[in-house]
Amino acid sequence: MHHLLTGGDPGQATGKVMTAEEAVGRFVRPGAVVGMGGQNINRCPMALVHEVARQGVGDLTVVGCNLSLPLDLLVAAGLVVRTEQGSGNLERYGTLFAWRRAVEAGRVAVADHSHLTMASRFTAGANGVPFLPTRSLLGSDVLAALVAEGIAQVMDDPWGDGPVVLVRALRPDVSLIHAHRADPFGNVVIEGVTSHEVDMVRASAATVVTVEEIVPEGELNARPEEVTISGAYVSAVVAQPFGAFPTSVYRRYDFAEDEIKAYQALARHGDGTYASWLADHVLNPADFDGYLRRADPGGARRAALTESMRSHV
């Protein structure tokens, strides 16, 4: 069963449990195309993004569907040169202000997509084909820009049902995700919505996942249907409770609205106060637990968020 779940040698798979510092240092390289997990304020890989920022890994191209808070932090740290995404915002909490300023200033290039075309590109990469057809974006200026960049082409359906858009496969160098749990072999369990993540991981050369808990070896053997992502696609597993804070994890904890609103207020101005916050909360703590202690001394907010989620599921 180990071999079935991991897709490889179980003896090698045990080496997948690492610290965030080790995993980022090994798999996130300067100039990488980074697939970003999470969606808006749900299950974003915040601990890993903090570690990337601390290590100063730059010249990154960040790709995903809705690139939200993780992208904004990396842009604010000066580490991103390009994004390819369906959207970049925190929905009712506003746009990504650091990202928007960088785009307007010409420091970050952008390739706009629909969510469907991004998901289709990951699906193509996951299935080892060079492109997939879709009718998304037909007639739009977004499509014209993607065609100009060589990301999409328009052709006639060979069966005679009008034009279709061919979107080029996207294969990230590394993807970063946060999940509920995993075993030491990297078999990952995600509860609730997965959005683009499964195909993105399958398309990636490497994947680093933080989890709320690492379960003992063999625990998933009796319930293989729970495994969302096989260990065959996972390069490193990092145990990090509250690793998505201040975003939410279904059945674990709610999102911290006050923290998100406070961040947006700082990011909107982008002045010295914001730079100080970034240094004190992201760059200077030794690890993500240090950030959590600074953001939530004593853990009362995390306890309240846990209770809030429990009362709604």
Coordinates of C-alpha atoms in Angstrom, one line a residue:
M1 CA 0.0 0.0 0.0
H2 CA 2.9 2.4 0.7
H3 CA 4.1 1.9 -2.8
L4 CA 0.6 2.5 -4.2
L5 CA 0.2 5.7 -2.3
T6 CA 3.6 7.2 -2.8
G7 CA 4.4 6.0 -6.3
G8 CA 8.0 5.3 -5.3
D9 CA 10.4 3.7 -2.8
P10 CA 9.0 4.1 0.8
G11 CA 12.5 4.3 2.1
Q12 CA 13.1 7.4 0.0
A13 CA 9.7 8.9 0.9
T14 CA 10.5 9.3 4.6
G15 CA 13.0 12.0 3.7
K16 CA 10.1 14.3 2.7
V17 CA 9.5 15.6 6.2
M18 CA 11.5 18.8 6.5
T19 CA 11.4 22.2 8.1
A20 CA 10.1 25.1 6.0
E21 CA 13.6 26.5 5.9
E22 CA 15.0 23.3 4.5
A23 CA 12.2 22.8 2.0
V24 CA 12.3 26.3 0.6
G25 CA 16.1 26.3 0.5
R26 CA 16.1 23.1 -1.5
F27 CA 13.2 23.6 -3.9
V28 CA 12.5 27.3 -4.4
R29 CA 15.3 28.7 -6.5
P30 CA 15.9 32.2 -7.9
G31 CA 14.1 32.8 -11.2
A32 CA 11.6 29.9 -10.5
V33 CA 8.0 29.7 -11.8
V34 CA 6.1 29.3 -8.5
G35 CA 2.6 27.8 -8.5
M36 CA 0.6 29.3 -5.6
G37 CA -2.1 27.3 -3.8
G38 CA -5.0 28.6 -1.9
Q39 CA -7.8 30.8 -3.1
N40 CA -8.6 34.3 -1.8
I41 CA -8.8 33.9 2.0
N42 CA -8.9 30.1 2.1
R43 CA -5.9 27.8 2.8
C44 CA -3.2 30.0 1.4
P45 CA 0.4 28.7 2.0
M46 CA 1.4 31.6 4.3
A47 CA 4.1 29.9 6.2
L48 CA 5.9 28.9 3.0
V49 CA 5.6 32.4 1.5
H50 CA 7.0 33.9 4.7
E51 CA 9.9 31.6 4.4
V52 CA 10.5 32.5 0.8
A53 CA 10.5 36.2 1.8
R54 CA 12.9 35.6 4.7
Q55 CA 15.3 33.7 2.4
G56 CA 15.0 36.5 -0.2
V57 CA 14.5 34.2 -3.2
G58 CA 13.9 36.6 -6.0
D59 CA 13.1 37.0 -9.7
L60 CA 10.1 34.8 -9.3
T61 CA 7.2 34.3 -11.7
V62 CA 4.1 33.5 -9.6
V63 CA 1.2 31.7 -11.2
G64 CA -2.3 30.6 -10.0
C65 CA -6.0 31.3 -10.2
N66 CA -6.7 34.0 -7.6
L67 CA -3.3 35.2 -6.4
S68 CA -4.1 36.9 -3.1
L69 CA -2.3 37.7 0.1
P70 CA 0.7 35.4 -0.5
L71 CA 1.5 37.2 -3.8
D72 CA 1.2 40.7 -2.2
L73 CA 3.8 39.8 0.5
L74 CA 6.3 38.5 -2.1
V75 CA 5.8 41.6 -4.3
A76 CA 6.2 43.9 -1.3
A77 CA 9.5 42.1 -0.5
G78 CA 10.7 42.8 -4.0
L79 CA 10.9 39.2 -5.1
V80 CA 8.4 38.9 -8.0
V81 CA 9.0 40.0 -11.6
R82 CA 6.0 38.4 -13.3
T83 CA 2.6 37.0 -12.5
E84 CA 0.1 34.9 -14.6
Q85 CA -3.3 34.7 -12.9
G86 CA -7.0 34.7 -13.2
S87 CA -7.2 37.6 -10.6
G88 CA -5.2 39.3 -7.9
N89 CA -7.4 40.5 -5.0
L90 CA -8.9 39.8 -1.7
E91 CA -12.4 40.1 -3.0
R92 CA -14.5 42.1 -0.6
Y93 CA -11.3 43.3 1.2
G94 CA -10.0 45.0 -2.0
T95 CA -7.2 44.6 -4.5
L96 CA -3.6 43.7 -3.8
F97 CA -2.1 47.1 -3.2
A98 CA 1.6 46.2 -3.3
W99 CA 1.1 44.2 -6.5
R100 CA -1.0 46.9 -8.1
R101 CA 1.7 49.6 -7.4
A102 CA 4.4 47.3 -8.7
V103 CA 2.5 46.6 -11.9
E104 CA 1.7 50.3 -12.5
A105 CA 5.3 51.2 -11.9
G106 CA 6.4 48.5 -14.5
R107 CA 8.3 46.4 -11.9
V108 CA 6.1 43.4 -12.4
A109 CA 4.8 42.1 -15.7
V110 CA 1.3 40.5 -15.9
A111 CA -0.4 38.0 -18.1
D112 CA -4.1 38.2 -17.4
H113 CA -6.2 35.0 -17.8
S114 CA -9.7 33.8 -16.8
H115 CA -9.7 31.3 -14.0
L116 CA -10.8 28.7 -16.5
T117 CA -7.8 29.3 -18.8
M118 CA -5.4 29.1 -15.9
A119 CA -7.0 25.9 -14.7
S120 CA -6.9 24.5 -18.2
R121 CA -3.2 25.3 -18.5
F122 CA -2.4 23.4 -15.3
T123 CA -4.6 20.5 -16.5
A124 CA -2.6 20.3 -19.7
G125 CA 0.6 20.3 -17.8
A126 CA -0.7 17.6 -15.4
N127 CA -1.6 15.4 -18.4
G128 CA 1.6 15.8 -20.3
V129 CA 0.0 17.4 -23.3
P130 CA 1.2 20.7 -24.9
F131 CA -2.1 22.5 -24.8
L132 CA -5.8 22.2 -24.1
P133 CA -8.8 23.7 -26.1
T134 CA -11.3 26.0 -24.5
R135 CA -13.8 28.6 -25.6
S136 CA -13.0 30.8 -22.7
L137 CA -12.0 34.4 -23.6
L138 CA -13.1 34.2 -27.2
G139 CA -13.7 37.8 -28.5
S140 CA -11.9 39.4 -25.5
D141 CA -8.9 41.8 -25.3
V142 CA -7.4 39.4 -22.7
L143 CA -7.3 36.7 -25.3
A144 CA -5.6 39.0 -27.8
A145 CA -2.8 39.7 -25.2
L146 CA -2.3 36.0 -24.5
V147 CA -2.0 35.3 -28.2
A148 CA 0.5 38.1 -28.6
E149 CA 2.6 36.5 -25.8
G150 CA 2.5 33.1 -27.3
I151 CA 0.4 31.6 -24.5
A152 CA -2.7 31.0 -26.6
Q153 CA -3.8 30.5 -30.2
V154 CA -7.1 30.5 -31.9
M155 CA -8.0 27.8 -34.4
D156 CA -11.1 26.4 -36.1
D157 CA -12.6 23.3 -34.5
P158 CA -11.6 20.5 -36.9
W159 CA -15.1 19.1 -36.5
G160 CA -16.7 22.3 -37.7
D161 CA -18.2 23.8 -34.5
G162 CA -16.6 27.3 -34.7
P163 CA -13.4 28.7 -33.2
V164 CA -11.6 27.3 -30.1
V165 CA -8.8 28.7 -28.0
L166 CA -5.7 26.5 -27.5
V167 CA -4.0 27.4 -24.2
R168 CA -0.4 26.4 -23.6
A169 CA 0.4 23.9 -20.8
L170 CA 1.9 25.5 -17.7
R171 CA 4.4 23.4 -15.6
P172 CA 5.7 25.3 -12.6
D173 CA 9.2 24.7 -11.3
V174 CA 7.7 24.4 -7.8
S175 CA 4.2 24.7 -6.2
L176 CA 3.5 25.8 -2.7
I177 CA 0.3 24.6 -1.0
H178 CA -1.2 24.3 2.5
A179 CA -3.3 21.3 3.4
H180 CA -5.0 19.6 6.3
R181 CA -2.7 16.6 6.9
A182 CA -0.2 14.3 5.3
D183 CA 1.7 11.2 6.1
P184 CA 5.5 11.1 6.1
F185 CA 5.5 9.8 2.5
G186 CA 3.8 13.0 1.3
N187 CA 0.3 11.7 0.7
V188 CA -1.8 14.8 1.2
V189 CA -5.4 15.1 2.5
I190 CA -7.3 18.3 1.6
E191 CA -10.9 18.7 2.9
G192 CA -13.2 21.0 1.1
V193 CA -12.5 22.9 -2.1
T194 CA -9.3 22.2 -3.9
S195 CA -9.8 24.5 -6.9
H196 CA -6.7 24.4 -9.3
E197 CA -4.3 22.8 -6.8
V198 CA -4.4 19.1 -7.7
D199 CA -3.6 19.6 -11.4
M200 CA -1.1 22.4 -10.6
V201 CA 0.8 20.0 -8.3
R202 CA 0.7 17.2 -10.8
A203 CA 2.1 19.6 -13.4
S204 CA 4.9 20.8 -11.2
A205 CA 8.5 19.7 -11.1
A206 CA 8.5 19.9 -7.3
T207 CA 5.9 20.6 -4.6
V208 CA 6.3 21.8 -1.0
V209 CA 3.2 21.4 1.3
T210 CA 2.7 22.6 4.8
V211 CA 0.1 20.7 6.8
E212 CA -1.8 21.2 10.0
E213 CA -0.5 17.8 11.1
I214 CA 1.6 14.9 9.9
V215 CA -0.2 11.7 10.7
P216 CA 1.7 8.5 11.6
E217 CA 3.1 6.2 8.9
G218 CA 0.4 3.8 7.7
E219 CA -2.6 5.8 9.1
L220 CA -4.0 6.5 5.6
N221 CA -3.6 2.9 4.4
A222 CA -7.1 1.9 5.5
R223 CA -8.6 5.0 3.9
P224 CA -6.8 5.7 0.7
E225 CA -9.8 7.4 -0.8
E226 CA -9.1 10.4 1.6
V227 CA -5.8 11.1 -0.2
T228 CA -6.2 14.1 -2.4
I229 CA -2.7 14.3 -3.7
S230 CA -0.4 11.2 -4.0
G231 CA 3.0 11.4 -2.4
A232 CA 4.4 10.7 -5.9
Y233 CA 3.9 14.4 -6.6
V234 CA 5.1 15.8 -3.3
S235 CA 8.7 16.8 -2.7
A236 CA 8.6 18.0 0.9
V237 CA 6.1 18.0 3.8
V238 CA 6.3 20.6 6.6
A239 CA 4.3 20.4 9.8
Q240 CA 3.0 23.8 10.5
P241 CA -0.2 24.3 12.6
F242 CA -2.0 27.5 11.5
G243 CA 0.2 27.6 8.5
A244 CA -2.5 29.4 6.5
F245 CA -3.1 32.1 9.1
P246 CA -4.7 34.7 8.6
T247 CA -6.6 32.8 5.9
S248 CA -8.8 29.9 6.8
V249 CA -8.6 26.1 6.7
Y250 CA -11.9 24.3 6.3
R251 CA -12.9 22.4 9.5
R252 CA -9.8 23.7 11.3
Y253 CA -10.0 27.5 11.8
D254 CA -11.7 30.5 10.3
F255 CA -10.0 33.4 8.6
A256 CA -8.8 36.3 10.8
E257 CA -10.8 39.2 9.4
D258 CA -9.2 41.8 11.7
E259 CA -5.7 40.8 10.6
I260 CA -6.7 40.9 6.9
K261 CA -8.3 44.3 7.2
A262 CA -5.3 45.7 9.2
Y263 CA -2.9 44.4 6.5
Q264 CA -5.0 46.0 3.7
A265 CA -5.0 49.3 5.5
L266 CA -1.2 49.2 5.7
A267 CA -0.7 47.9 2.2
R268 CA -3.0 50.6 0.7
H269 CA -0.6 53.3 1.8
G270 CA 2.6 51.4 1.2
D271 CA 4.7 53.8 3.3
G272 CA 7.3 53.4 6.0
T273 CA 4.8 52.0 8.4
Y274 CA 4.0 49.2 6.0
A275 CA 7.7 48.5 5.4
S276 CA 8.2 48.3 9.2
W277 CA 5.3 45.9 9.5
L278 CA 6.7 43.7 6.7
A279 CA 10.1 43.6 8.5
D280 CA 8.7 43.0 12.0
H281 CA 6.1 40.3 11.0
V282 CA 7.5 38.6 7.9
L283 CA 11.2 39.2 7.4
N284 CA 12.6 39.3 11.0
P285 CA 10.9 36.4 12.9
A286 CA 13.1 33.3 12.8
D287 CA 10.1 31.2 11.6
F288 CA 6.4 31.2 11.1
D289 CA 5.8 30.3 14.7
G290 CA 7.6 33.6 15.6
Y291 CA 5.2 35.5 13.4
L292 CA 2.2 33.7 15.0
R293 CA 3.5 34.7 18.5
R294 CA 3.8 38.3 17.3
A295 CA 0.4 38.4 15.6
D296 CA -1.4 36.5 18.3
P297 CA 0.4 36.5 21.7
G298 CA -0.9 33.8 23.9
G299 CA -3.0 32.2 21.1
A300 CA -6.4 33.6 22.1
R301 CA -7.3 34.7 18.5
R302 CA -6.3 31.3 17.1
A303 CA -8.5 29.6 19.7
A304 CA -11.4 31.9 18.8
L305 CA -10.9 31.2 15.1
T306 CA -10.9 27.5 15.8
E307 CA -14.1 27.7 17.8
S308 CA -15.7 29.9 15.1
M309 CA -15.0 27.3 12.4
R310 CA -16.2 24.4 14.7
S311 CA -19.5 26.2 15.2
H312 CA -20.2 26.6 11.5
V313 CA -19.4 23.1 10.2

